[in-house]
C-alpha cells in the first residue's frame, strides 16, 4: 500500500522535476536568509551571519542531490548509469561488441523470421468478423458437400448462419484478345454476410445474386492498374459478363488460411457444385454443443436426402475452429506443420549457439577484467552491484542484438513477401511483424541477455579478491574444462549437427536438380489450355479441339512431337488403390499405383522409352478394345517374369484391358519416390468431359522459342480458353520446391551455426593464450621452439574440436535417420560424403580460428611476459 | 550514495522521529523545524540544517508528510510541512519503538 503511494508520488515527480528544483532553491534561500537575519539580530555582522548560516546548513549541493534522490526511482537511475557505462565499455571494445551483437542479430533474426513465417502460415487468423465464433462443419466425412445439402443445413436454423465456399476453382478471364486463368473462390450468397468478410470498396456478394464478382486488392492493383472506379466494371469470366460489386481490403487473410489468396470471389452456381460449410455459432455455443446440434440436423438430412452412395450424412461429423491446431488437423497438413516444427528446433539451436557465443565472450571478458572487478570489490562495491553492472552489459548487448535482429527480420520478411512460390495454388503470405513477434523478440533478448550474462557475472563476482590482486590469475592454469570450454565444445557439436543437416539437404537439392526424372525436361514444354466448361458440354466438342490442336502443333516448324495428357508429371497426381486381376493370377490383388490418360506420341514427346510392345496409336479410341501401357515396376509386380504384352488386366470391376506396351520407369509426383507403379490409358478411351488440357510438346531445339507460336495457335482454336506456355524446366519448380526450401533454410542455418561456433572457438583460444602468456614466455625463455608453442595452441583447439565433433557426429547420426524420407533415393541420411565434407569444413574453420591466437602466442616476448608483474 | 547522513551522534532514523514530533502540533516550514529541534535539544544535537531537507522530502514521498507553499512570519514565501494521518500513525509507531529501544539500552547499561 505504502509502496504504491511512493510509486504514485515518484511518478508525479517526473512531470514537475524542473519546478521541484526551483522550489528547493527557494526553500534553501529562505532558510539561509531567515537564519542569517536571526543571527544578525543576535549581534553578528551581516557577512558573519551569512557565513555562519551557511556553515550550519552544510553542503548545499549534497542537500540538493539527496532531496532529488528521494523523489527518483533509484533503480532506473542506476540502470541508466549502468547502461551508459556498459555502452562506453562496448565502444571501447568494438570487436567484442560487434561479435556479440552480430551473433545475437543472426540468431534472433533467423529465429524471428522463421517464427513469423510459421506463425503466418500455420496460425494466422482469417480477416473476418469474430473468427472465434466461426466453425467449419463436415458431414459424412466429406470436406465438401452438394448445394442441396448446404441449403438443408442452412435452413435448419441450427446455427446463427451457415455459409459455404469452394476454394480451389478457376475461371478464364477474357481481357481484350487474351484469356488468362484466374483463381476464384465460389461462395454462397450469404457468405459475405455470415462470415463477415470486410470489403474496402463497394459491397460483398448478396444472397440471390449471380454474375457479380468481388475482386481482391491484388487483382485490382495488378490487373486493373488500381483503377480508381472499379465498381460496376465488367469482367468476362468463362464467357459470361460479371459486374464488379466490391473490392477486398489489402492484406486480407482468407477463411481458408495458409496464405491462400484467390483473385476473385464469385457466387457459386450449378446444382452439382459442392461447397465446404462454415457456421456462425450463437453466443455461448461451444463446438461440442455445435457438434450435437449438427448430429440432429444430419439425422433429419439422412431422412430427407439419403445419400446416393448408401453412406450416412450422420457419420464422421466434424466441427472445428477455423484457425489453430484444430484447423491444421482438419485441413490435414500436420506433416507440413511437422516440417515447421523441425525448422523451429533448428533455429532454436542456432540461437542457442549464438547465446553460448555471447556467454563465452562475456566469460572471457569477465575473466580478463577480474583484476578490475576485484579492486572494485575490495574498495566496497557489493557483489550484487557488480553482477548488475555486468548484467547491464549483456542486457545492452541483448537489446542491440535484438534490434539488429528485428531489422534483419524486417528485411528478410519483405524479401520473402516478394518471392512468388512456384505453386499450383495462389499462395501469398502476409508476413508482417506483429505484436506477438515483438513480445517474442523482447523475451528472446531478455533470455539471451540473462543466459549469456548471468553465469559470467556470477563467476566474475565470486573471484577471490586476494588471489586475483596478487596476479595469480596468470599462474594458476585453472580447471582444464571450464564452463567456457564446455560451451565451445557444445557449440561445435550443435553446429556439426546443423551443418550435416544443411549439407545433406544441399546435396539432396543438387541431386534432385541434376537427377533425370525419367523423362526429358530440356526439349519439352507444357501448354496448359483451360476450356470454359459451359461451352464444352459434350465430349465431341472437346475432342474436336484436341484433334485440331494436336494436328496444328505437330505441323508447327520446330516441333518434333506433340501430345495431350491429363496429368503433367511432377506437377499433379492421380493416385489409386484398387484390387487388380490379370489373366495370369486367379485372385485379385490390391495395388497402389498412379495413373495418367495420354494421347499418342506421349512417350515420344516425353522421351520415355517403350521397352516392349508399342505406344498408343490413333486406333486406340472409344469403341475399339481397351488398352493400357504399364511401367516396368507395375508390369513386374503384376506379371512377374511373364511377358506382359498381350495379357489383360482388370482394375476393380472395370473393363478388361489389354497391355500393349511397357514403358521405362520415371518420376510421377515426387522426386523422392522410387519404383512407383504406373499405368497409362489412352485419352481417346477416357470417359467424361475434358476441359483442362495439358499439351506436351517436344521441340527440335530450345522449347522457349515455341512460346509465341503455340500461344497464338491455341488461342485461335478457342479465344475464350486460357492458355499458359511453360518450358518443362520451369514447370518442375513445384517438384523441386520442398528440396529447395529445405536446402535453403537448413543449409543457411548450418553455415550460420558454424560461423558462430568458429567465432566462439576463436574467442576462447585468444583468451586461453592471453591467460598463458607468462607460461608461454617462460617456455620460450627455457628454449621452447616455435613449433613447440604452436603444438601447445593447436593441442588446445584440437581437444575442443575433437570433443565437439565426436558428440556432434554421434547426435547427427541419430537425428538424421527420420529425415531419410525427405531425401531422393540413392542419398542416405548417413551419406559418407556429407559427413566427410562437414569434417573437412570444420577442420578448416578450426584451423583458421586457431591461426590468429597461434600467431599471437608466437609473438609473446619472454622478457615482457615475465616482467609483466 | 543517497543514504541519510545524520552526524554520528544521532541514532539512525532518529531525524525522522524528531521531525515528525515537531510537526505534531501543526504545520511548520523547514527552517522552523530545524529551529525547534535545535532549541528543544538545547543545542546538544548537532544536525547540519541541510540534512533535514532530504529527510523531509523522503517523508513526503512516503506519504507521512504533506507540503504546501505559504507565507512565513517574516512575510516570505515558505514551504510548510504538515503531518498526514499516515504520518501521525508513523509517529506513534516510531515513538513506541524508540521508547522500547531506549529502555532496553538503559536496562542493559544498568545491569551489566
Coordinates of N, CA and C in Angstrom, one line a residue, chain A residues 241-399:
Chain A
X241 N -20.7 -12.3 -68.6 CA -20.3 -11.0 -68.2 C -20.6 -10.8 -66.7
X242 N -19.6 -10.5 -65.9 CA -19.8 -10.3 -64.5 C -19.5 -8.8 -64.2
X243 N -20.2 -8.3 -63.1 CA -20.1 -6.9 -62.7 C -19.3 -6.9 -61.4
X244 N -18.3 -6.0 -61.3 CA -17.6 -5.9 -60.1 C -18.4 -5.2 -59.0
X245 N -18.7 -5.9 -57.9 CA -19.5 -5.3 -56.9 C -18.7 -4.7 -55.8
X246 N -17.5 -5.2 -55.6 CA -16.7 -4.8 -54.4 C -15.3 -5.1 -54.6
X247 N -14.4 -4.5 -53.8 CA -13.0 -4.8 -53.7 C -12.6 -5.1 -52.3
X248 N -11.9 -6.1 -52.1 CA -11.4 -6.5 -50.7 C -10.3 -5.6 -50.3
X249 N -10.2 -5.4 -49.0 CA -9.1 -4.6 -48.5 C -7.8 -5.3 -48.7
X250 N -6.7 -4.5 -48.6 CA -5.4 -5.0 -48.7 C -5.1 -6.0 -47.6
X251 N -4.2 -6.9 -47.8 CA -3.8 -7.8 -46.7 C -4.9 -8.6 -46.1
X252 N -5.9 -9.0 -46.8 CA -6.9 -9.9 -46.2 C -6.4 -11.3 -46.2
X253 N -6.7 -11.9 -45.1 CA -6.4 -13.4 -45.0 C -7.7 -14.1 -45.2
X254 N -7.7 -15.0 -46.1 CA -9.0 -15.7 -46.4 C -9.3 -16.7 -45.3
X255 N -10.6 -17.2 -45.3 CA -11.0 -18.1 -44.3 C -10.2 -19.4 -44.4
X256 N -9.8 -19.7 -45.6 CA -9.0 -21.0 -45.8 C -7.7 -20.9 -45.1
X257 N -7.1 -19.8 -45.0 CA -5.8 -19.6 -44.4 C -4.6 -20.1 -45.2
X258 N -3.5 -20.4 -44.6 CA -2.3 -20.8 -45.3 C -1.8 -19.9 -46.4
X259 N -2.2 -18.6 -46.3 CA -1.8 -17.7 -47.3 C -2.5 -17.8 -48.6
X260 N -3.6 -18.6 -48.6 CA -4.4 -18.8 -49.8 C -5.0 -17.5 -50.2
X261 N -4.8 -17.1 -51.5 CA -5.3 -15.7 -51.9 C -5.8 -15.8 -53.3
X262 N -7.1 -16.1 -53.4 CA -7.8 -16.2 -54.7 C -7.9 -14.7 -55.3
X263 N -8.0 -14.7 -56.6 CA -8.1 -13.4 -57.3 C -9.5 -12.8 -57.1
X264 N -10.5 -13.7 -57.2 CA -11.9 -13.2 -57.3 C -12.8 -14.0 -56.4
X265 N -13.9 -13.4 -56.0 CA -15.0 -14.2 -55.3 C -16.2 -14.1 -56.3
X266 N -16.8 -15.2 -56.6 CA -18.0 -15.2 -57.4 C -19.0 -16.1 -56.8
X267 N -20.3 -15.9 -57.1 CA -21.4 -16.7 -56.5 C -21.2 -18.1 -57.0
X268 N -21.5 -19.1 -56.2 CA -21.4 -20.5 -56.6 C -22.7 -20.8 -57.4
X269 N -22.5 -21.5 -58.5 CA -23.7 -21.8 -59.4 C -23.7 -23.2 -59.8
X270 N -24.8 -23.7 -60.2 CA -25.0 -25.1 -60.7 C -25.3 -26.0 -59.6
X271 N -26.3 -26.8 -59.8 CA -26.8 -27.7 -58.8 C -25.8 -28.7 -58.3
X272 N -24.9 -29.1 -59.2 CA -23.9 -30.2 -58.8 C -22.7 -29.6 -58.2
X273 N -22.7 -28.3 -57.9 CA -21.5 -27.7 -57.2 C -21.4 -28.2 -55.8
X274 N -20.2 -28.3 -55.3 CA -20.1 -28.7 -53.9 C -19.4 -27.5 -53.1
X275 N -19.7 -27.4 -51.8 CA -19.1 -26.4 -51.0 C -18.7 -26.9 -49.7
X276 N -17.7 -26.2 -49.1 CA -17.3 -26.5 -47.7 C -18.2 -25.6 -46.8
X277 N -18.6 -26.1 -45.6 CA -19.6 -25.4 -44.8 C -18.9 -24.7 -43.6
X278 N -19.4 -23.5 -43.3 CA -18.9 -22.8 -42.2 C -20.2 -22.3 -41.4
X279 N -20.2 -22.4 -40.1 CA -21.3 -22.0 -39.3 C -20.9 -20.9 -38.4
X280 N -21.8 -19.9 -38.2 CA -21.6 -18.9 -37.2 C -22.3 -19.4 -36.0
X281 N -21.6 -19.7 -34.9 CA -22.2 -20.2 -33.7 C -22.8 -19.1 -32.9
X282 N -24.1 -19.4 -32.3 CA -24.7 -18.4 -31.4 C -23.9 -18.2 -30.2
X283 N -24.1 -17.1 -29.5 CA -23.4 -16.7 -28.3 C -23.4 -17.9 -27.3
X284 N -22.3 -18.3 -26.8 CA -22.3 -19.3 -25.7 C -22.3 -20.7 -26.2
X285 N -22.5 -20.9 -27.5 CA -22.5 -22.3 -28.0 C -21.0 -22.8 -28.2
X286 N -20.7 -23.8 -27.5 CA -19.3 -24.4 -27.7 C -19.4 -25.3 -28.9
X287 N -18.2 -25.7 -29.4 CA -18.1 -26.5 -30.6 C -18.6 -27.9 -30.3
X288 N -18.5 -28.3 -29.0 CA -19.1 -29.6 -28.6 C -20.6 -29.5 -28.8
X289 N -21.2 -28.5 -28.3 CA -22.7 -28.3 -28.4 C -23.0 -28.3 -29.9
X290 N -22.2 -27.6 -30.7 CA -22.5 -27.4 -32.1 C -22.5 -28.8 -32.8
X291 N -21.5 -29.6 -32.3 CA -21.4 -31.0 -32.9 C -22.7 -31.8 -32.6
X292 N -23.3 -31.6 -31.4 CA -24.5 -32.3 -31.1 C -25.6 -31.8 -32.0
X293 N -25.7 -30.5 -32.1 CA -26.7 -29.9 -33.0 C -26.6 -30.4 -34.4
X294 N -25.3 -30.4 -34.9 CA -25.1 -30.9 -36.3 C -25.6 -32.3 -36.4
X295 N -25.4 -33.1 -35.4 CA -25.9 -34.5 -35.4 C -27.4 -34.6 -35.7
X296 N -28.1 -33.7 -35.0 CA -29.6 -33.7 -35.1 C -29.9 -33.3 -36.6
X297 N -29.2 -32.3 -37.1 CA -29.5 -31.9 -38.5 C -29.2 -33.0 -39.4
X298 N -28.1 -33.7 -39.2 CA -27.7 -34.7 -40.1 C -28.6 -35.9 -40.1
X299 N -29.2 -36.2 -38.9 CA -30.2 -37.2 -38.8 C -31.4 -36.9 -39.7
X300 N -31.9 -35.7 -39.6 CA -33.0 -35.2 -40.4 C -32.6 -35.3 -41.9
X301 N -31.4 -34.9 -42.2 CA -30.9 -34.9 -43.5 C -30.9 -36.3 -44.2
X302 N -30.5 -37.3 -43.4 CA -30.5 -38.6 -43.9 C -31.9 -39.1 -44.3
X303 N -32.9 -38.6 -43.5 CA -34.3 -38.9 -43.9 C -34.7 -38.2 -45.2
X304 N -34.4 -36.9 -45.2 CA -34.9 -36.1 -46.3 C -34.1 -36.3 -47.6
X305 N -32.7 -36.4 -47.5 CA -31.9 -36.5 -48.7 C -30.9 -37.7 -48.5
X306 N -31.4 -39.0 -48.6 CA -30.5 -40.1 -48.4 C -29.3 -40.0 -49.4
X307 N -28.2 -40.4 -49.0 CA -27.0 -40.3 -49.8 C -27.1 -41.3 -50.9
X308 N -26.6 -40.9 -52.1 CA -26.7 -41.8 -53.3 C -25.7 -43.0 -53.1
X309 N -24.6 -42.8 -52.4 CA -23.7 -43.9 -52.3 C -24.0 -44.8 -51.2
X310 N -25.1 -44.6 -50.5 CA -25.5 -45.5 -49.4 C -24.9 -45.1 -48.1
X311 N -24.0 -44.2 -48.1 CA -23.4 -43.7 -46.8 C -24.4 -42.9 -46.0
X312 N -24.0 -42.5 -44.8 CA -24.9 -41.7 -43.9 C -24.3 -40.3 -43.8
X313 N -25.1 -39.3 -43.9 CA -24.6 -37.9 -43.6 C -24.2 -37.9 -42.1
X314 N -25.0 -38.6 -41.3 CA -24.8 -38.6 -39.9 C -23.7 -39.5 -39.5
X315 N -22.5 -39.3 -40.0 CA -21.4 -40.1 -39.6 C -20.1 -39.3 -39.9
X316 N -19.1 -39.5 -39.1 CA -17.9 -38.7 -39.3 C -18.1 -37.2 -39.2
X317 N -19.0 -36.8 -38.3 CA -19.3 -35.4 -38.2 C -18.1 -34.7 -37.6
X318 N -17.8 -33.5 -38.1 CA -16.7 -32.7 -37.5 C -17.1 -31.2 -37.4
X319 N -16.7 -30.7 -36.2 CA -16.9 -29.2 -36.0 C -15.5 -28.7 -35.6
X320 N -15.0 -27.8 -36.3 CA -13.6 -27.4 -36.0 C -13.5 -25.9 -36.0
X321 N -12.6 -25.4 -35.2 CA -12.3 -23.9 -35.2 C -11.7 -23.6 -36.6
X322 N -11.7 -22.3 -37.0 CA -11.1 -22.0 -38.3 C -9.7 -21.5 -38.3
X323 N -9.0 -21.7 -37.1 CA -7.6 -21.5 -37.0 C -7.0 -22.3 -35.9
X324 N -5.7 -22.3 -35.8 CA -5.1 -23.0 -34.7 C -4.9 -24.5 -35.0
X325 N -4.6 -25.3 -34.0 CA -4.2 -26.7 -34.3 C -5.4 -27.5 -34.8
X326 N -6.6 -27.2 -34.3 CA -7.8 -27.9 -34.8 C -7.9 -27.8 -36.3
X327 N -7.7 -26.6 -36.8 CA -7.8 -26.3 -38.2 C -6.7 -27.1 -39.0
X328 N -5.5 -27.1 -38.5 CA -4.4 -27.8 -39.1 C -4.8 -29.2 -39.3
X329 N -5.4 -29.8 -38.2 CA -5.7 -31.2 -38.2 C -6.8 -31.4 -39.3
X330 N -7.8 -30.6 -39.3 CA -8.9 -30.7 -40.2 C -8.4 -30.6 -41.6
X331 N -7.5 -29.7 -41.9 CA -7.1 -29.5 -43.2 C -6.0 -30.5 -43.6
X332 N -5.6 -31.4 -42.7 CA -4.7 -32.5 -43.0 C -3.4 -32.0 -43.4
X333 N -2.8 -31.0 -42.7 CA -1.5 -30.6 -43.1 C -0.5 -30.7 -42.0
X334 N -0.8 -31.6 -41.1 CA 0.1 -31.9 -40.0 C 1.6 -32.1 -40.4
X335 N 1.8 -32.9 -41.6 CA 3.2 -33.1 -42.0 C 3.9 -31.8 -42.2
X336 N 3.2 -30.8 -42.8 CA 3.9 -29.5 -43.1 C 4.1 -28.8 -41.8
X337 N 3.2 -28.9 -40.8 CA 3.4 -28.4 -39.5 C 4.6 -29.0 -38.9
X338 N 4.8 -30.3 -39.2 CA 6.0 -31.1 -38.6 C 7.3 -30.5 -39.2
X339 N 7.2 -30.2 -40.5 CA 8.4 -29.6 -41.1 C 8.8 -28.2 -40.4
X340 N 7.7 -27.4 -40.1 CA 8.0 -26.2 -39.5 C 8.5 -26.4 -38.0
X341 N 8.0 -27.5 -37.4 CA 8.5 -27.7 -36.1 C 10.0 -28.0 -36.1
X342 N 10.4 -28.8 -37.1 CA 11.8 -29.2 -37.2 C 12.6 -27.9 -37.4
X343 N 12.0 -27.0 -38.3 CA 12.7 -25.7 -38.5 C 12.8 -24.9 -37.3
X344 N 11.8 -24.9 -36.5 CA 11.8 -24.1 -35.2 C 12.9 -24.7 -34.3
X345 N 13.0 -26.0 -34.3 CA 14.1 -26.6 -33.4 C 15.4 -26.2 -33.9
X346 N 15.6 -26.2 -35.3 CA 16.9 -25.8 -35.8 C 17.3 -24.4 -35.5
X347 N 16.3 -23.5 -35.7 CA 16.6 -22.1 -35.4 C 16.8 -21.8 -33.9
X348 N 16.1 -22.6 -33.1 CA 16.4 -22.5 -31.6 C 17.8 -22.9 -31.3
X349 N 18.3 -24.0 -32.0 CA 19.7 -24.4 -31.8 C 20.6 -23.3 -32.2
X350 N 20.3 -22.7 -33.3 CA 21.2 -21.6 -33.8 C 21.2 -20.5 -32.7
X351 N 20.1 -20.2 -32.2 CA 20.0 -19.1 -31.2 C 20.8 -19.6 -30.0
X352 N 20.7 -20.9 -29.6 CA 21.5 -21.4 -28.5 C 23.0 -21.2 -28.7
X353 N 23.4 -21.5 -30.0 CA 24.8 -21.3 -30.3 C 25.2 -19.9 -30.1
X354 N 24.3 -19.0 -30.6 CA 24.6 -17.6 -30.5 C 24.7 -17.1 -29.1
X355 N 23.8 -17.6 -28.2 CA 23.8 -17.3 -26.8 C 25.1 -17.8 -26.2
X356 N 25.5 -19.1 -26.5 CA 26.7 -19.7 -26.0 C 27.9 -18.8 -26.4
X357 N 27.8 -18.3 -27.6 CA 28.9 -17.5 -28.1 C 29.0 -16.2 -27.2
X358 N 27.9 -15.5 -27.1 CA 28.0 -14.3 -26.3 C 28.4 -14.6 -24.8
X359 N 27.9 -15.8 -24.3 CA 28.2 -16.2 -23.0 C 29.7 -16.4 -22.9
X360 N 30.3 -17.1 -23.8 CA 31.8 -17.4 -23.7 C 32.6 -16.1 -23.9
X361 N 32.0 -15.2 -24.8 CA 32.7 -13.9 -25.0 C 32.7 -13.2 -23.6
X362 N 31.5 -13.1 -23.0 CA 31.4 -12.3 -21.8 C 32.2 -12.9 -20.7
X363 N 32.3 -14.3 -20.7 CA 33.0 -15.0 -19.7 C 34.5 -14.7 -19.8
X364 N 35.0 -14.7 -21.1 CA 36.4 -14.4 -21.3 C 36.7 -13.0 -20.9
X365 N 35.8 -12.1 -21.2 CA 36.0 -10.7 -20.9 C 36.0 -10.5 -19.4
X366 N 35.0 -11.2 -18.7 CA 34.9 -11.0 -17.3 C 36.2 -11.5 -16.6
X367 N 36.7 -12.6 -17.2 CA 38.0 -13.1 -16.6 C 39.1 -12.2 -16.8
X368 N 39.2 -11.6 -18.0 CA 40.3 -10.7 -18.3 C 40.1 -9.4 -17.4
X369 N 38.9 -9.2 -17.0 CA 38.7 -8.0 -16.2 C 38.7 -8.3 -14.7
X370 N 39.0 -9.5 -14.3 CA 38.8 -9.9 -12.9 C 39.6 -9.0 -12.0
X371 N 40.7 -8.5 -12.5 CA 41.5 -7.5 -11.7 C 40.7 -6.3 -11.3
X372 N 40.1 -5.7 -12.4 CA 39.3 -4.5 -12.2 C 38.2 -4.8 -11.2
X373 N 37.5 -5.9 -11.4 CA 36.4 -6.3 -10.6 C 36.8 -6.5 -9.1
X374 N 38.0 -7.2 -9.0 CA 38.5 -7.5 -7.6 C 38.8 -6.2 -6.9
X375 N 39.3 -5.2 -7.6 CA 39.6 -3.9 -7.0 C 38.3 -3.3 -6.6
X376 N 37.3 -3.3 -7.4 CA 36.1 -2.7 -7.1 C 35.4 -3.4 -5.9
X377 N 35.5 -4.8 -5.8 CA 35.0 -5.5 -4.7 C 35.7 -5.0 -3.4
X378 N 37.1 -4.9 -3.5 CA 37.8 -4.7 -2.3 C 37.6 -3.2 -1.8
X379 N 37.2 -2.3 -2.7 CA 37.0 -1.0 -2.2 C 35.5 -0.8 -1.8
X380 N 34.8 -1.9 -1.8 CA 33.5 -1.8 -1.2 C 32.3 -1.9 -2.1
X381 N 32.5 -2.2 -3.4 CA 31.3 -2.5 -4.2 C 30.7 -3.8 -3.8
X382 N 29.3 -3.8 -3.8 CA 28.7 -5.0 -3.3 C 28.7 -6.0 -4.5
X383 N 28.5 -7.3 -4.2 CA 28.5 -8.3 -5.2 C 27.3 -8.0 -6.2
X384 N 26.2 -7.7 -5.5 CA 25.0 -7.5 -6.4 C 25.2 -6.3 -7.3
X385 N 26.0 -5.3 -6.9 CA 26.2 -4.2 -7.7 C 27.1 -4.6 -8.9
X386 N 28.1 -5.5 -8.7 CA 28.9 -5.9 -9.8 C 28.2 -6.8 -10.7
X387 N 27.4 -7.7 -10.2 CA 26.6 -8.6 -11.0 C 25.7 -7.7 -11.9
X388 N 25.0 -6.7 -11.3 CA 24.1 -5.9 -12.0 C 24.9 -5.1 -13.1
X389 N 26.1 -4.7 -12.8 CA 26.8 -4.0 -13.8 C 27.2 -4.9 -15.0
X390 N 27.6 -6.1 -14.7 CA 27.9 -7.0 -15.8 C 26.7 -7.4 -16.6
X391 N 25.5 -7.6 -15.8 CA 24.3 -7.9 -16.5 C 23.8 -6.8 -17.4
X392 N 24.1 -5.6 -17.0 CA 23.7 -4.4 -17.8 C 24.4 -4.5 -19.1
X393 N 25.7 -5.0 -19.1 CA 26.4 -5.1 -20.3 C 25.8 -6.1 -21.3
X394 N 25.4 -7.3 -20.7 CA 24.8 -8.3 -21.6 C 23.4 -7.9 -22.0
X395 N 22.7 -7.1 -21.1 CA 21.4 -6.6 -21.5 C 21.5 -5.7 -22.6
X396 N 22.5 -4.8 -22.6 CA 22.7 -3.9 -23.7 C 23.0 -4.6 -25.0
X397 N 23.9 -5.6 -24.8 CA 24.3 -6.4 -25.9 C 23.0 -7.1 -26.5
X398 N 22.2 -7.6 -25.6 CA 21.0 -8.3 -26.0 C 20.0 -7.4 -26.7
X399 N 19.9 -6.2 -26.2 CA 19.0 -5.2 -26.8 C 19.5 -4.8 -28.2

